[in-house]
Amino acid sequence: MKWNVLTDESQLPGIIERSHVRPQVIYKHSSRCNISSIALRRLENEPFPETIDFHFLDLLSYRSLSNKIAEQFKVHHESPQVILLHNGEAVYDESHLSIDMQEIVEQTTLLSK
């Protein structure tokens, strides 16, 4: 699994641009939260689809970036959280133990229909 690590707001325009070509997933992680660690492990234990780009945000280190993502994509901030971007918009988000790779894949499949 290869994560693209998010550390700066300047990365967001590129992610938005790429979301017009292929789905982009942002995973917001808190290293102080056991549920976040469980959700991360569950994601990493599944095969990562080659058709989706995955971005990792350590929200404790980059809280202002996390807030910017919530504001820009109009999603309520949660931790842990996955946000699926398509055509520049958040089309799906999920949090806590509801984060599931199969669900992410299913959501991206719906986008191509």
PDB file of C-alpha atoms in Angstrom:
ATOM      1  CA  MET A   1       0.000   0.000   0.000  1.00  0.00           C
ATOM      2  CA  LYS A   2       1.362   3.357  -0.982  1.00  0.00           C
ATOM      3  CA  TRP A   3      -0.023   6.412   0.787  1.00  0.00           C
ATOM      4  CA  ASN A   4       0.443   9.910  -0.578  1.00  0.00           C
ATOM      5  CA  VAL A   5       1.130  11.867   2.600  1.00  0.00           C
ATOM      6  CA  LEU A   6      -0.679  15.187   2.981  1.00  0.00           C
ATOM      7  CA  THR A   7       1.208  17.917   4.800  1.00  0.00           C
ATOM      8  CA  ASP A   8       0.220  21.185   3.124  1.00  0.00           C
ATOM      9  CA  GLU A   9      -2.803  22.984   1.699  1.00  0.00           C
ATOM     10  CA  SER A  10      -0.903  23.480  -1.559  1.00  0.00           C
ATOM     11  CA  GLN A  11      -1.446  19.754  -2.294  1.00  0.00           C
ATOM     12  CA  LEU A  12      -5.237  20.101  -2.434  1.00  0.00           C
ATOM     13  CA  PRO A  13      -5.542  21.667  -5.917  1.00  0.00           C
ATOM     14  CA  GLY A  14      -3.622  18.730  -7.415  1.00  0.00           C
ATOM     15  CA  ILE A  15      -5.834  16.214  -5.652  1.00  0.00           C
ATOM     16  CA  ILE A  16      -8.932  18.041  -6.852  1.00  0.00           C
ATOM     17  CA  GLU A  17      -7.571  18.115 -10.409  1.00  0.00           C
ATOM     18  CA  ARG A  18      -6.749  14.379 -10.325  1.00  0.00           C
ATOM     19  CA  SER A  19     -10.253  13.635  -8.991  1.00  0.00           C
ATOM     20  CA  HIS A  20     -11.558  14.528 -12.453  1.00  0.00           C
ATOM     21  CA  VAL A  21      -9.517  11.629 -13.869  1.00  0.00           C
ATOM     22  CA  ARG A  22      -9.631   9.014 -11.092  1.00  0.00           C
ATOM     23  CA  PRO A  23     -11.114   8.740  -7.603  1.00  0.00           C
ATOM     24  CA  GLN A  24      -9.130  10.240  -4.731  1.00  0.00           C
ATOM     25  CA  VAL A  25      -9.477   9.078  -1.126  1.00  0.00           C
ATOM     26  CA  ILE A  26      -8.313  11.093   1.865  1.00  0.00           C
ATOM     27  CA  TYR A  27      -7.862   9.190   5.130  1.00  0.00           C
ATOM     28  CA  LYS A  28      -7.762  11.402   8.230  1.00  0.00           C
ATOM     29  CA  HIS A  29      -5.881   9.638  11.019  1.00  0.00           C
ATOM     30  CA  SER A  30      -5.328  10.359  14.699  1.00  0.00           C
ATOM     31  CA  SER A  31      -2.390   8.496  16.208  1.00  0.00           C
ATOM     32  CA  ARG A  32      -3.916   9.011  19.680  1.00  0.00           C
ATOM     33  CA  CYS A  33      -7.115   7.178  18.819  1.00  0.00           C
ATOM     34  CA  ASN A  34      -7.378   3.392  19.062  1.00  0.00           C
ATOM     35  CA  ILE A  35     -10.342   3.314  16.676  1.00  0.00           C
ATOM     36  CA  SER A  36      -8.330   5.281  14.131  1.00  0.00           C
ATOM     37  CA  SER A  37      -5.499   2.739  14.387  1.00  0.00           C
ATOM     38  CA  ILE A  38      -7.942  -0.141  13.959  1.00  0.00           C
ATOM     39  CA  ALA A  39      -9.543   1.518  10.912  1.00  0.00           C
ATOM     40  CA  LEU A  40      -6.109   2.151   9.384  1.00  0.00           C
ATOM     41  CA  ARG A  41      -5.038  -1.452   9.955  1.00  0.00           C
ATOM     42  CA  ARG A  42      -8.278  -2.717   8.392  1.00  0.00           C
ATOM     43  CA  LEU A  43      -7.679  -0.582   5.305  1.00  0.00           C
ATOM     44  CA  GLU A  44      -4.051  -1.605   4.988  1.00  0.00           C
ATOM     45  CA  ASN A  45      -4.926  -5.308   5.325  1.00  0.00           C
ATOM     46  CA  GLU A  46      -7.054  -5.136   2.167  1.00  0.00           C
ATOM     47  CA  PRO A  47      -5.713  -4.981  -1.381  1.00  0.00           C
ATOM     48  CA  PHE A  48      -5.472  -1.385  -2.555  1.00  0.00           C
ATOM     49  CA  PRO A  49      -7.149  -0.829  -5.913  1.00  0.00           C
ATOM     50  CA  GLU A  50      -4.770   0.504  -8.551  1.00  0.00           C
ATOM     51  CA  THR A  51      -7.562   2.739  -9.866  1.00  0.00           C
ATOM     52  CA  ILE A  52      -7.789   4.922  -6.748  1.00  0.00           C
ATOM     53  CA  ASP A  53      -5.248   7.322  -5.241  1.00  0.00           C
ATOM     54  CA  PHE A  54      -5.032   7.200  -1.439  1.00  0.00           C
ATOM     55  CA  HIS A  55      -3.897  10.162   0.654  1.00  0.00           C
ATOM     56  CA  PHE A  56      -2.968  10.012   4.342  1.00  0.00           C
ATOM     57  CA  LEU A  57      -3.427  12.954   6.697  1.00  0.00           C
ATOM     58  CA  ASP A  58      -2.033  12.918  10.228  1.00  0.00           C
ATOM     59  CA  LEU A  59      -4.577  15.297  11.641  1.00  0.00           C
ATOM     60  CA  LEU A  60      -2.741  15.820  14.915  1.00  0.00           C
ATOM     61  CA  SER A  61       0.253  17.238  13.065  1.00  0.00           C
ATOM     62  CA  TYR A  62      -1.788  19.021  10.404  1.00  0.00           C
ATOM     63  CA  ARG A  63      -5.013  20.041  12.111  1.00  0.00           C
ATOM     64  CA  SER A  64      -5.396  23.239  10.065  1.00  0.00           C
ATOM     65  CA  LEU A  65      -5.180  21.170   6.860  1.00  0.00           C
ATOM     66  CA  SER A  66      -7.803  18.805   8.242  1.00  0.00           C
ATOM     67  CA  ASN A  67     -10.068  21.778   8.963  1.00  0.00           C
ATOM     68  CA  LYS A  68      -9.468  23.139   5.463  1.00  0.00           C
ATOM     69  CA  ILE A  69     -10.475  19.793   3.923  1.00  0.00           C
ATOM     70  CA  ALA A  70     -13.665  19.703   5.990  1.00  0.00           C
ATOM     71  CA  GLU A  71     -14.501  23.252   4.956  1.00  0.00           C
ATOM     72  CA  GLN A  72     -13.582  22.930   1.285  1.00  0.00           C
ATOM     73  CA  PHE A  73     -15.431  19.654   0.707  1.00  0.00           C
ATOM     74  CA  LYS A  74     -18.316  20.471   3.056  1.00  0.00           C
ATOM     75  CA  VAL A  75     -17.945  17.398   5.251  1.00  0.00           C
ATOM     76  CA  HIS A  76     -18.227  17.308   9.008  1.00  0.00           C
ATOM     77  CA  HIS A  77     -14.784  16.670  10.549  1.00  0.00           C
ATOM     78  CA  GLU A  78     -14.422  13.264  12.160  1.00  0.00           C
ATOM     79  CA  SER A  79     -11.537  11.041  13.126  1.00  0.00           C
ATOM     80  CA  PRO A  80     -10.850   8.625  11.705  1.00  0.00           C
ATOM     81  CA  GLN A  81     -12.495   9.535   8.436  1.00  0.00           C
ATOM     82  CA  VAL A  82     -12.326   8.679   4.749  1.00  0.00           C
ATOM     83  CA  ILE A  83     -13.458  11.132   2.108  1.00  0.00           C
ATOM     84  CA  LEU A  84     -13.925  10.039  -1.503  1.00  0.00           C
ATOM     85  CA  LEU A  85     -13.447  12.787  -4.081  1.00  0.00           C
ATOM     86  CA  HIS A  86     -14.789  12.674  -7.625  1.00  0.00           C
ATOM     87  CA  ASN A  87     -14.877  15.580 -10.086  1.00  0.00           C
ATOM     88  CA  GLY A  88     -13.672  17.971  -7.399  1.00  0.00           C
ATOM     89  CA  GLU A  89     -16.359  17.111  -4.855  1.00  0.00           C
ATOM     90  CA  ALA A  90     -16.744  14.868  -1.837  1.00  0.00           C
ATOM     91  CA  VAL A  91     -19.174  12.188  -2.964  1.00  0.00           C
ATOM     92  CA  TYR A  92     -18.817   9.856   0.025  1.00  0.00           C
ATOM     93  CA  ASP A  93     -17.416  10.023   3.529  1.00  0.00           C
ATOM     94  CA  GLU A  94     -17.414   7.600   6.397  1.00  0.00           C
ATOM     95  CA  SER A  95     -15.907   7.479   9.851  1.00  0.00           C
ATOM     96  CA  HIS A  96     -14.798   5.259  12.678  1.00  0.00           C
ATOM     97  CA  LEU A  97     -15.372   1.517  12.312  1.00  0.00           C
ATOM     98  CA  SER A  98     -17.660   2.046   9.332  1.00  0.00           C
ATOM     99  CA  ILE A  99     -14.547   2.688   7.230  1.00  0.00           C
ATOM    100  CA  ASP A 100     -14.276  -0.274   4.885  1.00  0.00           C
ATOM    101  CA  MET A 101     -12.182  -0.822   1.758  1.00  0.00           C
ATOM    102  CA  GLN A 102     -14.921  -2.832   0.035  1.00  0.00           C
ATOM    103  CA  GLU A 103     -17.370   0.028   0.551  1.00  0.00           C
ATOM    104  CA  ILE A 104     -14.872   2.504  -0.892  1.00  0.00           C
ATOM    105  CA  VAL A 105     -14.434   0.265  -3.931  1.00  0.00           C
ATOM    106  CA  GLU A 106     -18.208  -0.100  -4.321  1.00  0.00           C
ATOM    107  CA  GLN A 107     -18.642   3.663  -4.163  1.00  0.00           C
ATOM    108  CA  THR A 108     -16.021   4.192  -6.876  1.00  0.00           C
ATOM    109  CA  THR A 109     -17.746   1.567  -9.022  1.00  0.00           C
ATOM    110  CA  LEU A 110     -20.984   3.542  -8.753  1.00  0.00           C
ATOM    111  CA  LEU A 111     -19.148   6.633 -10.022  1.00  0.00           C
ATOM    112  CA  SER A 112     -18.278   4.962 -13.300  1.00  0.00           C
ATOM    113  CA  LYS A 113     -21.906   4.079 -14.083  1.00  0.00           C
TER     114      LYS A 113
END
